[in-house]
Tab-separated table of C-alpha atoms and ligand atoms in Angstrom:
chain	number	residue	atom	x	y	z
A	1	MET	CA	133.385	155.066	97.810
A	2	SER	CA	137.117	155.508	96.916
A	3	LEU	CA	137.479	158.295	94.064
A	4	VAL	CA	140.250	156.644	92.138
A	5	ILE	CA	141.214	152.762	92.308
A	6	ALA	CA	144.246	151.635	90.311
A	7	GLN	CA	144.761	147.892	90.101
A	8	GLY	CA	147.790	146.779	88.037
A	9	LEU	CA	147.462	149.859	85.968
A	10	SER	CA	149.793	149.770	82.912
A	11	LYS	CA	150.495	152.148	79.882
A	12	THR	CA	152.741	151.240	76.946
A	13	TYR	CA	153.206	153.879	74.360
A	14	ARG	CA	153.831	152.347	70.978
A	15	THR	CA	155.991	154.232	68.580
A	16	GLY	CA	156.427	152.639	65.272
A	17	ASP	CA	158.254	149.165	66.142
A	18	ILE	CA	159.344	150.260	69.744
A	19	ASP	CA	157.241	149.813	73.054
A	20	VAL	CA	157.967	152.143	75.690
A	21	PRO	CA	156.477	151.258	78.990
A	22	ALA	CA	155.442	154.348	80.879
A	23	ILE	CA	153.444	152.998	83.807
A	24	LYS	CA	154.343	149.395	84.867
A	25	GLY	CA	151.796	148.012	87.215
A	26	ALA	CA	150.628	150.778	89.637
A	27	ASP	CA	148.377	150.154	92.452
A	28	PHE	CA	146.917	153.072	94.301
A	29	VAL	CA	143.560	154.455	96.015
A	30	ILE	CA	142.784	157.999	96.079
A	31	GLU	CA	139.913	159.144	98.729
A	32	PRO	CA	137.421	161.911	98.242
A	33	ALA	CA	138.534	165.397	99.340
A	34	SER	CA	142.272	164.187	99.740
A	35	PHE	CA	145.295	166.085	98.516
A	36	VAL	CA	147.763	163.915	96.851
A	37	ALA	CA	150.928	164.470	94.903
A	38	PHE	CA	152.720	162.355	92.273
A	39	VAL	CA	156.529	162.953	92.500
A	40	GLY	CA	159.402	161.707	90.420
A	41	PRO	CA	161.939	162.720	88.185
A	42	SER	CA	161.235	163.467	84.541
A	43	GLY	CA	160.115	160.683	82.551
A	44	SER	CA	159.128	158.629	85.604
A	45	GLY	CA	155.396	158.716	84.296
A	46	LYS	CA	153.719	161.411	86.265
A	47	SER	CA	152.125	162.938	83.158
A	48	THR	CA	151.309	159.527	81.886
A	49	LEU	CA	149.534	158.648	85.055
A	50	LEU	CA	147.734	162.146	84.925
A	51	ASN	CA	146.496	161.698	81.717
A	52	LEU	CA	144.882	158.417	82.598
A	53	ILE	CA	143.159	159.388	85.743
A	54	GLY	CA	141.910	162.469	83.891
A	55	CYS	CA	140.389	159.902	81.095
A	56	LEU	CA	142.504	161.509	78.511
A	57	ASP	CA	144.037	158.274	77.587
A	58	HIS	CA	143.278	154.578	78.115
A	59	PRO	CA	144.963	152.020	79.986
A	60	SER	CA	146.971	149.460	78.206
A	61	SER	CA	146.342	146.705	81.061
A	62	GLY	CA	145.190	146.753	84.639
A	63	LYS	CA	142.149	148.804	85.870
A	64	LEU	CA	141.333	152.147	86.585
A	65	THR	CA	138.241	153.188	88.020
A	66	VAL	CA	137.320	156.887	88.579
A	67	LEU	CA	134.186	157.783	90.388
A	68	ASP	CA	132.857	154.411	90.143
A	69	THR	CA	133.648	154.033	86.225
A	70	ASP	CA	135.791	151.879	84.815
A	71	ILE	CA	137.366	154.190	82.232
A	72	ALA	CA	138.440	151.713	79.827
A	73	THR	CA	134.655	151.387	78.783
A	74	LEU	CA	134.615	155.260	77.897
A	75	ASP	CA	134.704	156.073	74.254
A	76	ARG	CA	136.103	159.647	73.182
A	77	ARG	CA	132.736	161.529	73.469
A	78	ALA	CA	131.821	159.710	76.739
A	79	ALA	CA	135.195	160.550	78.152
A	80	ALA	CA	134.838	164.239	77.358
A	81	ASP	CA	131.375	164.279	78.641
A	82	PHE	CA	132.914	162.360	81.798
A	83	ARG	CA	135.766	165.021	82.303
A	84	GLY	CA	133.209	168.004	81.749
A	85	ARG	CA	130.917	166.847	84.659
A	86	ASN	CA	133.692	165.690	86.971
A	87	ILE	CA	137.144	166.780	86.524
A	88	GLY	CA	138.821	170.112	86.510
A	89	PHE	CA	142.415	170.538	85.082
A	90	ILE	CA	145.274	172.963	85.822
A	91	PHE	CA	148.311	173.189	83.606
A	92	GLN	CA	152.066	174.102	84.053
A	93	ASP	CA	151.470	177.221	81.432
A	94	PHE	CA	148.207	178.373	82.905
A	95	ASN	CA	146.271	178.084	79.358
A	96	LEU	CA	144.282	181.193	79.739
A	97	VAL	CA	142.490	182.407	76.943
A	98	PRO	CA	144.595	185.774	76.111
A	99	VAL	CA	141.909	187.652	74.777
A	100	LEU	CA	139.370	186.854	77.961
A	101	THR	CA	139.686	188.865	81.226
A	102	ALA	CA	139.999	186.904	84.678
A	103	TYR	CA	136.239	187.086	85.192
A	104	GLU	CA	135.762	185.340	81.493
A	105	ASN	CA	138.308	182.937	81.943
A	106	ILE	CA	136.582	181.477	84.864
A	107	GLU	CA	133.181	181.789	83.442
A	108	TYR	CA	133.921	180.034	80.378
A	109	PRO	CA	133.652	176.286	81.278
A	110	LEU	CA	130.281	177.214	82.245
A	111	ILE	CA	129.341	178.731	78.945
A	112	MET	CA	131.078	176.059	76.901
A	113	VAL	CA	130.516	172.950	78.657
A	114	GLN	CA	127.881	173.352	81.313
A	115	GLN	CA	125.517	176.189	80.134
A	116	TRP	CA	124.418	177.497	83.202
A	117	PRO	CA	121.936	180.243	83.254
A	118	ALA	CA	123.344	183.888	83.340
A	119	ALA	CA	122.476	184.870	87.144
A	120	LYS	CA	123.783	181.481	88.581
A	121	ARG	CA	126.852	181.486	86.452
A	122	ARG	CA	127.635	184.947	87.697
A	123	GLU	CA	126.996	184.303	91.228
A	124	GLN	CA	129.406	181.043	91.006
A	125	VAL	CA	132.274	183.024	89.107
A	126	MET	CA	132.132	185.999	91.714
A	127	ARG	CA	132.250	183.119	94.527
A	128	LEU	CA	135.348	181.756	92.743
A	129	LEU	CA	137.133	185.311	91.861
A	130	LYS	CA	136.799	185.917	95.610
A	131	ALA	CA	138.028	182.345	96.725
A	132	VAL	CA	141.167	182.930	95.036
A	133	ASP	CA	141.442	186.510	95.744
A	134	MET	CA	141.344	187.687	92.365
A	135	GLU	CA	138.177	189.988	92.730
A	136	SER	CA	140.060	193.379	92.385
A	137	GLN	CA	141.650	191.536	89.298
A	138	ALA	CA	138.333	190.692	87.566
A	139	ASN	CA	138.934	192.655	84.201
A	140	LYS	CA	142.343	192.029	83.743
A	141	ARG	CA	143.671	189.990	80.731
A	142	PRO	CA	146.374	187.269	81.278
A	143	ASP	CA	149.035	189.720	79.648
A	144	GLN	CA	148.186	192.157	82.681
A	145	MET	CA	148.705	189.442	85.213
A	146	SER	CA	151.751	187.616	87.135
A	147	GLY	CA	152.271	184.055	86.651
A	148	GLY	CA	151.038	183.502	90.134
A	149	GLN	CA	147.749	185.548	89.397
A	150	LYS	CA	147.312	183.499	86.243
A	151	GLN	CA	147.540	180.287	88.105
A	152	ARG	CA	145.068	181.501	90.494
A	153	VAL	CA	142.366	182.280	87.899
A	154	ALA	CA	143.388	178.722	86.651
A	155	VAL	CA	142.551	177.125	89.880
A	156	ALA	CA	139.301	179.098	89.900
A	157	ARG	CA	138.575	178.022	86.203
A	158	ALA	CA	139.186	174.211	87.366
A	159	LEU	CA	136.614	174.660	90.348
A	160	VAL	CA	134.127	176.494	88.850
A	161	SER	CA	132.100	173.679	87.263
A	162	ASN	CA	132.125	171.935	90.842
A	163	ALA	CA	134.431	169.342	89.735
A	164	LYS	CA	134.749	166.598	92.223
A	165	MET	CA	138.530	166.171	91.342
A	166	VAL	CA	141.273	168.388	89.837
A	167	LEU	CA	144.404	167.487	88.261
A	168	ALA	CA	147.265	169.424	88.102
A	169	ASP	CA	150.443	168.278	85.979
A	170	GLU	CA	153.472	170.286	87.444
A	171	PRO	CA	151.166	173.224	88.080
A	172	THR	CA	154.088	175.133	89.832
A	173	ALA	CA	156.809	174.710	87.184
A	174	ASN	CA	156.763	177.956	85.764
A	175	LEU	CA	156.605	179.902	88.981
A	176	ASP	CA	159.345	181.086	91.503
A	177	HIS	CA	159.511	179.027	94.819
A	178	ASP	CA	157.530	181.322	96.938
A	179	THR	CA	154.672	181.803	94.444
A	180	ALA	CA	154.656	178.070	93.906
A	181	TYR	CA	154.604	177.309	97.585
A	182	ARG	CA	151.674	179.831	97.592
A	183	ILE	CA	149.755	178.241	94.789
A	184	ILE	CA	149.970	174.612	96.579
A	185	GLU	CA	148.726	176.486	99.601
A	186	LEU	CA	145.824	177.894	97.743
A	187	MET	CA	144.902	174.673	96.279
A	188	ARG	CA	145.050	173.092	99.804
A	189	ARG	CA	142.741	175.902	101.015
A	190	MET	CA	140.083	175.099	97.775
A	191	ARG	CA	140.208	171.526	98.970
A	192	ASP	CA	139.260	172.277	102.557
A	193	GLU	CA	136.547	174.886	101.475
A	194	PHE	CA	135.160	172.960	98.596
A	195	GLY	CA	135.929	169.114	99.376
A	196	THR	CA	137.694	168.769	96.024
A	197	THR	CA	140.109	166.181	95.649
A	198	PHE	CA	143.159	167.751	94.351
A	199	ILE	CA	145.966	165.378	92.612
A	200	PHE	CA	149.078	167.252	91.211
A	201	SER	CA	152.642	166.133	90.078
A	202	THR	CA	155.792	167.849	90.948
A	203	HIS	CA	159.732	167.559	91.210
A	204	ASP	CA	160.114	170.307	93.604
A	205	PRO	CA	160.688	169.357	97.069
A	206	LYS	CA	159.197	172.481	98.447
A	207	VAL	CA	156.002	171.970	96.792
A	208	MET	CA	155.921	168.068	97.534
A	209	ALA	CA	156.245	168.779	101.172
A	210	GLU	CA	152.687	170.500	101.163
A	211	ALA	CA	150.982	167.274	100.002
A	212	GLU	CA	149.187	165.069	102.454
A	213	THR	CA	149.507	161.888	100.433
A	214	THR	CA	152.542	161.699	98.344
A	215	TYR	CA	153.250	158.798	95.690
A	216	THR	CA	156.778	158.409	94.726
A	217	LEU	CA	157.223	157.282	91.157
A	218	GLU	CA	160.316	155.829	89.603
A	219	ASP	CA	160.528	154.347	85.967
A	220	GLY	CA	156.782	154.026	85.916
A	221	ARG	CA	156.400	152.028	89.162
A	222	VAL	CA	154.901	153.408	92.340
A	223	LEU	CA	157.817	153.262	94.823
A	224	SER	CA	156.234	154.289	98.111
A	225	ARG	CA	153.257	156.135	99.538
A	226	THR	CA	153.478	158.708	102.761
A	227	HIS	CA	151.178	160.124	104.317
A	228	GLN	CA	151.085	163.224	106.742
A	229	GLU	CA	148.123	165.224	108.021
A	230	ALA	CA	147.755	168.463	106.537
A	231	ALA	CA	150.800	170.741	107.000
A	232	HIS	CA	150.986	173.972	108.825
A	233	ALA	CA	148.098	176.367	107.386
B	1	ADP	P1	156.813	162.556	83.504
B	1	ADP	O1	155.893	163.492	83.599
B	1	ADP	O2	156.968	162.265	84.776
B	1	ADP	O3	158.377	163.569	83.073
B	1	ADP	P2	155.719	161.019	81.333
B	1	ADP	O4	154.706	160.420	81.816
B	1	ADP	O5	155.859	162.310	80.236
B	1	ADP	O6	156.735	161.137	82.444
B	1	ADP	O7	156.917	159.876	80.349
B	1	ADP	C1	157.129	158.559	80.999
B	1	ADP	C2	157.723	157.681	79.861
B	1	ADP	O8	156.620	157.614	78.879
B	1	ADP	C3	159.069	158.344	79.303
B	1	ADP	O9	159.818	157.242	78.861
B	1	ADP	C4	158.547	159.185	77.938
B	1	ADP	O10	159.367	159.215	77.106
B	1	ADP	C5	157.458	158.340	77.399
B	1	ADP	N1	156.114	158.729	76.869
B	1	ADP	C6	155.530	159.742	77.136
B	1	ADP	N2	154.586	160.192	76.318
B	1	ADP	C7	154.785	159.486	75.337
B	1	ADP	C8	154.350	159.329	74.011
B	1	ADP	N3	153.234	160.000	73.672
B	1	ADP	N4	154.744	158.602	72.931
B	1	ADP	C9	155.604	157.663	73.436
B	1	ADP	N5	156.523	157.519	74.685
B	1	ADP	C10	155.832	158.552	75.494
B	2	MG	MG1	155.286	165.265	82.711
């Protein structure tokens, strides 16, 4: 079963009297456990596409199937439930809760969305803290962390509910090159370890080189798809 299937997928924003076509008939398929980048200049439609895949927005036309679900059929509530069960998100500006520690930020979705029992929760949070190499920083708050550390916590948070897919819209835009590279490498390792599909967007060439599958967007169209086996470890 493919994870994501887009067929003639289009999204047009209506602002007053003006239609802004952001995605113009995209066709692509994303398989489970893949490591995919959408690449293109600002305004090419990357965020719009990730928002559609993340069920944060509805297509204007065409069909988008995510985990066997036609996402056009989901109302707001069903979409939120679907996201909570299946999709993790990583943001450009990390979006950690400032008053919570690294540990508590990772635990947050398990309390707010999933309501796991306490012992199971603790085990899962510790496993993720370890996976992203933040065990020794568990009690730090975001203002005591570097950008790279914050994004490592955010990667752990995106995975903590056992999401089948993690979406990351320009996750490295606020990081220096070396840190950006390390975050992408971490995401790829998490894909290997947990089998989670990662779909991210970027316009950074060093970052896009680390993807296995790259879709190039231009002006709302998918221009090309390239595939390379996992780059150097
Ligand atoms: P990217 O993430 O690649 O920079 P976006 O998906 O944000 O591209 O934007 C694609 C196009 O859609 C752009 O022309 C942008 O101005 C337009 N757009 C994005 N969001 C909205 C919106 N909420 N309302 C109107 N136009 C939008
Ligand atoms: Mg964007």
